[in-house]
Each structure stands twice: as structure tokens, then as C-alpha cells.
Amino acid sequence: MSGTEGQALADRLEYLFAHVQPLGRRHTLQEVVDGIKAVEEPGGGGSLSAGRLSMLMNGKAPNPTLGTLRSLAAFFGVPVGYFVDDAVAEQTMAQLALIKAMRANDVRAVALRAAAVASLSAQGLDVVRDLVERAARHPRSPGPDAPRG
């Protein structure tokens, strides 16, 4: 794996850590390693350590094994191709971004309000459509908890 490929893998891993957060926060490296070890079959050759994962995250670990990529893919719930195929990575990233957005409290609140408005009047759907279009034209600024880049 070249330096460019190593950095691409690092970027894709970072994206997973940022977007796959079932605990409501980023996983630690050790949590990922422990999670992988917990589901591996005995003799599966699981040799991923927190140090090795850190090197992958920093683009400094050349040539991760297919087994390592499979383990990471299984842990994060993405296809193995995510790590090596740009088209698969783009599609997976789009799906993860959508899931994360749908889990955000604002989205749930807006959806509940929209459902209530739509059920109250014949013009409800038009009101909901108008709200969505206005929101699309005027995106909010990121909140204080938003990641800074």
C-alpha cells in the first residue's frame, strides 16, 4: 500500500470513527480492538492491536492484511470494499452521513412536527414541503458540539 493509499485508508477509518457511534461518542482504539476480538473465531489470526490500529489511522501502517480489513469492516458494519474501492467508499459514506443526520435530535423533532402539521390539515403537506425547502435554502451554522476541521 503506497503512502497515498495508506492515507486514503486512514481517511476512511477516521470517517468511520466520526460517523459510526452507537455509544453516542467516538469509539476508542481499544474498544474497536476488543470488539473485533470478541467476535473473532478462535484461531482466526486476529492480531490487530491498538498500536497497529493507531498506525493505520495515521497512514503509517503499510499493507494491512485482508483479515484486518475484514475485521474492521465487520466491526463498523461496512462492506470490505469500503477500504479499497472509491465508488463503494463514496456510497457507504453517503449512507453513513444520512444515518447520522437522521439520528440527530433536530431531525427527529422536525419530522415529528411535520407529521403533526400534515395530519392536521389538507394543506399540511404543502406546509411541510415549504419548511423543508426553506431549511435547505438556509442551512444552520454548526452548533458548539460540531467537529471543527
mmCIF file of C-alpha atoms in Angstrom:
data_model
loop_
_atom_site.group_PDB
_atom_site.id
_atom_site.type_symbol
_atom_site.label_atom_id
_atom_site.label_comp_id
_atom_site.label_asym_id
_atom_site.label_seq_id
_atom_site.Cartn_x
_atom_site.Cartn_y
_atom_site.Cartn_z
ATOM 1 C CA MET A 1 0.000 0.000 0.000
ATOM 2 C CA SER A 2 1.586 3.286 -1.066
ATOM 3 C CA GLY A 3 1.628 6.447 1.037
ATOM 4 C CA THR A 4 -1.376 7.754 -0.868
ATOM 5 C CA GLU A 5 -3.277 4.507 -0.340
ATOM 6 C CA GLY A 6 -2.241 4.485 3.323
ATOM 7 C CA GLN A 7 -3.634 7.990 3.722
ATOM 8 C CA ALA A 8 -6.840 7.018 1.915
ATOM 9 C CA LEU A 9 -7.275 4.133 4.363
ATOM 10 C CA ALA A 10 -6.549 6.467 7.272
ATOM 11 C CA ASP A 11 -9.163 8.941 5.995
ATOM 12 C CA ARG A 12 -11.742 6.186 5.600
ATOM 13 C CA LEU A 13 -11.073 4.872 9.096
ATOM 14 C CA GLU A 14 -11.394 8.376 10.507
ATOM 15 C CA TYR A 15 -14.729 8.740 8.729
ATOM 16 C CA LEU A 16 -15.959 5.536 10.366
ATOM 17 C CA PHE A 17 -14.875 6.696 13.809
ATOM 18 C CA ALA A 18 -16.662 10.009 13.226
ATOM 19 C CA HIS A 19 -19.898 8.562 11.831
ATOM 20 C CA VAL A 20 -20.400 5.132 13.434
ATOM 21 C CA GLN A 21 -21.082 5.989 17.054
ATOM 22 C CA PRO A 22 -23.643 3.651 18.604
ATOM 23 C CA LEU A 23 -22.460 4.729 22.055
ATOM 24 C CA GLY A 24 -23.164 8.388 21.254
ATOM 25 C CA ARG A 25 -19.446 9.123 21.110
ATOM 26 C CA ARG A 26 -16.338 8.007 19.220
ATOM 27 C CA HIS A 27 -15.061 4.546 19.939
ATOM 28 C CA THR A 28 -11.623 4.359 21.471
ATOM 29 C CA LEU A 29 -8.997 2.381 19.609
ATOM 30 C CA GLN A 30 -9.052 -0.216 22.380
ATOM 31 C CA GLU A 31 -12.848 -0.572 22.134
ATOM 32 C CA VAL A 32 -12.524 -1.353 18.433
ATOM 33 C CA VAL A 33 -9.740 -3.876 19.048
ATOM 34 C CA ASP A 34 -11.702 -5.504 21.891
ATOM 35 C CA GLY A 35 -14.894 -5.553 19.789
ATOM 36 C CA ILE A 36 -13.089 -7.283 16.948
ATOM 37 C CA LYS A 37 -11.514 -9.837 19.290
ATOM 38 C CA ALA A 38 -14.890 -10.560 20.895
ATOM 39 C CA VAL A 39 -16.444 -11.718 17.624
ATOM 40 C CA GLU A 40 -13.433 -13.406 16.040
ATOM 41 C CA GLU A 41 -13.407 -17.125 15.726
ATOM 42 C CA PRO A 42 -10.700 -18.952 17.672
ATOM 43 C CA GLY A 43 -7.590 -19.262 15.555
ATOM 44 C CA GLY A 44 -8.866 -16.511 13.278
ATOM 45 C CA GLY A 45 -5.465 -14.874 13.316
ATOM 46 C CA GLY A 46 -6.712 -11.681 14.889
ATOM 47 C CA SER A 47 -3.571 -9.719 15.520
ATOM 48 C CA LEU A 48 -4.924 -6.183 15.467
ATOM 49 C CA SER A 49 -3.661 -4.184 18.414
ATOM 50 C CA ALA A 50 -4.473 -0.627 19.447
ATOM 51 C CA GLY A 51 -0.964 0.353 18.339
ATOM 52 C CA ARG A 52 -1.430 -1.189 14.900
ATOM 53 C CA LEU A 53 -4.856 0.433 14.558
ATOM 54 C CA SER A 54 -3.306 3.773 15.521
ATOM 55 C CA MET A 55 -0.715 3.322 12.783
ATOM 56 C CA LEU A 56 -3.487 2.555 10.265
ATOM 57 C CA MET A 57 -5.373 5.646 11.433
ATOM 58 C CA ASN A 58 -2.258 7.757 10.855
ATOM 59 C CA GLY A 59 -1.491 6.285 7.429
ATOM 60 C CA LYS A 60 1.770 4.787 8.701
ATOM 61 C CA ALA A 61 0.993 1.061 8.546
ATOM 62 C CA PRO A 62 1.793 -0.409 5.145
ATOM 63 C CA ASN A 63 -0.193 -3.257 3.683
ATOM 64 C CA PRO A 64 -2.924 -4.160 6.143
ATOM 65 C CA THR A 65 -3.961 -7.771 5.712
ATOM 66 C CA LEU A 66 -7.256 -8.717 4.158
ATOM 67 C CA GLY A 67 -8.140 -10.235 7.535
ATOM 68 C CA THR A 68 -7.573 -6.870 9.236
ATOM 69 C CA LEU A 69 -9.749 -5.092 6.670
ATOM 70 C CA ARG A 70 -12.458 -7.728 7.038
ATOM 71 C CA SER A 71 -12.393 -7.392 10.824
ATOM 72 C CA LEU A 72 -12.639 -3.610 10.660
ATOM 73 C CA ALA A 73 -15.433 -3.804 8.094
ATOM 74 C CA ALA A 74 -17.386 -6.249 10.254
ATOM 75 C CA PHE A 75 -16.929 -4.143 13.385
ATOM 76 C CA PHE A 76 -18.127 -0.937 11.711
ATOM 77 C CA GLY A 77 -20.805 -2.664 9.623
ATOM 78 C CA VAL A 78 -19.484 -1.638 6.225
ATOM 79 C CA PRO A 79 -18.513 -3.700 3.170
ATOM 80 C CA VAL A 80 -14.833 -4.663 2.895
ATOM 81 C CA GLY A 81 -14.790 -2.828 -0.434
ATOM 82 C CA TYR A 82 -15.206 0.423 1.513
ATOM 83 C CA PHE A 83 -11.489 0.340 2.259
ATOM 84 C CA VAL A 84 -10.258 -0.325 -1.281
ATOM 85 C CA ASP A 85 -12.884 0.809 -3.790
ATOM 86 C CA ASP A 86 -13.565 4.532 -4.210
ATOM 87 C CA ALA A 87 -17.110 4.014 -5.521
ATOM 88 C CA VAL A 88 -18.029 1.723 -2.629
ATOM 89 C CA ALA A 89 -16.440 4.166 -0.182
ATOM 90 C CA GLU A 90 -18.411 7.125 -1.577
ATOM 91 C CA GLN A 91 -21.693 5.230 -1.444
ATOM 92 C CA THR A 92 -21.021 3.962 2.086
ATOM 93 C CA MET A 93 -20.018 7.436 3.298
ATOM 94 C CA ALA A 94 -23.214 8.916 1.886
ATOM 95 C CA GLN A 95 -25.294 6.261 3.644
ATOM 96 C CA LEU A 96 -23.480 6.796 6.957
ATOM 97 C CA ALA A 97 -23.906 10.563 6.721
ATOM 98 C CA LEU A 98 -27.624 10.123 6.108
ATOM 99 C CA ILE A 99 -27.993 7.762 9.063
ATOM 100 C CA LYS A 100 -26.104 10.156 11.326
ATOM 101 C CA ALA A 101 -28.268 13.071 10.215
ATOM 102 C CA MET A 102 -31.454 11.094 10.772
ATOM 103 C CA ARG A 103 -30.325 10.250 14.292
ATOM 104 C CA ALA A 104 -29.751 13.893 15.167
ATOM 105 C CA ASN A 105 -32.308 15.287 17.580
ATOM 106 C CA ASP A 106 -33.193 18.217 15.302
ATOM 107 C CA VAL A 107 -34.207 15.875 12.502
ATOM 108 C CA ARG A 108 -36.457 13.859 14.780
ATOM 109 C CA ALA A 109 -38.060 16.978 16.182
ATOM 110 C CA VAL A 110 -38.678 18.437 12.720
ATOM 111 C CA ALA A 111 -40.073 15.129 11.487
ATOM 112 C CA LEU A 112 -42.466 14.895 14.429
ATOM 113 C CA ARG A 113 -43.638 18.483 13.933
ATOM 114 C CA ALA A 114 -44.039 17.892 10.208
ATOM 115 C CA ALA A 115 -46.097 14.765 10.816
ATOM 116 C CA ALA A 116 -48.325 16.649 13.235
ATOM 117 C CA VAL A 117 -48.850 19.533 10.804
ATOM 118 C CA ALA A 118 -49.523 17.169 7.903
ATOM 119 C CA SER A 119 -52.161 15.301 9.870
ATOM 120 C CA LEU A 120 -53.998 18.448 10.995
ATOM 121 C CA SER A 121 -54.953 19.979 7.679
ATOM 122 C CA ALA A 122 -55.321 19.368 3.982
ATOM 123 C CA GLN A 123 -52.599 21.949 3.369
ATOM 124 C CA GLY A 124 -50.273 20.196 5.820
ATOM 125 C CA LEU A 125 -48.148 18.582 3.167
ATOM 126 C CA ASP A 126 -47.629 21.938 1.462
ATOM 127 C CA VAL A 127 -46.560 23.448 4.787
ATOM 128 C CA VAL A 128 -44.109 20.603 5.392
ATOM 129 C CA ARG A 129 -42.694 20.926 1.872
ATOM 130 C CA ASP A 130 -42.268 24.674 2.399
ATOM 131 C CA LEU A 131 -40.457 24.116 5.722
ATOM 132 C CA VAL A 132 -38.064 21.625 4.150
ATOM 133 C CA GLU A 133 -37.354 23.906 1.184
ATOM 134 C CA ARG A 134 -36.704 26.873 3.498
ATOM 135 C CA ALA A 135 -34.375 24.790 5.639
ATOM 136 C CA ALA A 136 -32.458 23.709 2.544
ATOM 137 C CA ARG A 137 -32.016 27.328 1.456
ATOM 138 C CA HIS A 138 -30.845 28.480 4.893
ATOM 139 C CA PRO A 139 -28.582 25.858 6.471
ATOM 140 C CA ARG A 140 -27.885 26.350 10.148
ATOM 141 C CA SER A 141 -24.424 27.158 11.347
ATOM 142 C CA PRO A 142 -22.791 24.264 13.191
ATOM 143 C CA GLY A 143 -23.562 24.075 16.873
ATOM 144 C CA PRO A 144 -20.973 24.202 19.660
ATOM 145 C CA ASP A 145 -20.609 20.400 19.587
ATOM 146 C CA ALA A 146 -19.915 20.251 15.855
ATOM 147 C CA PRO A 147 -16.485 18.915 14.869
ATOM 148 C CA ARG A 148 -14.048 21.575 13.816
ATOM 149 C CA GLY A 149 -11.919 20.975 10.796
#
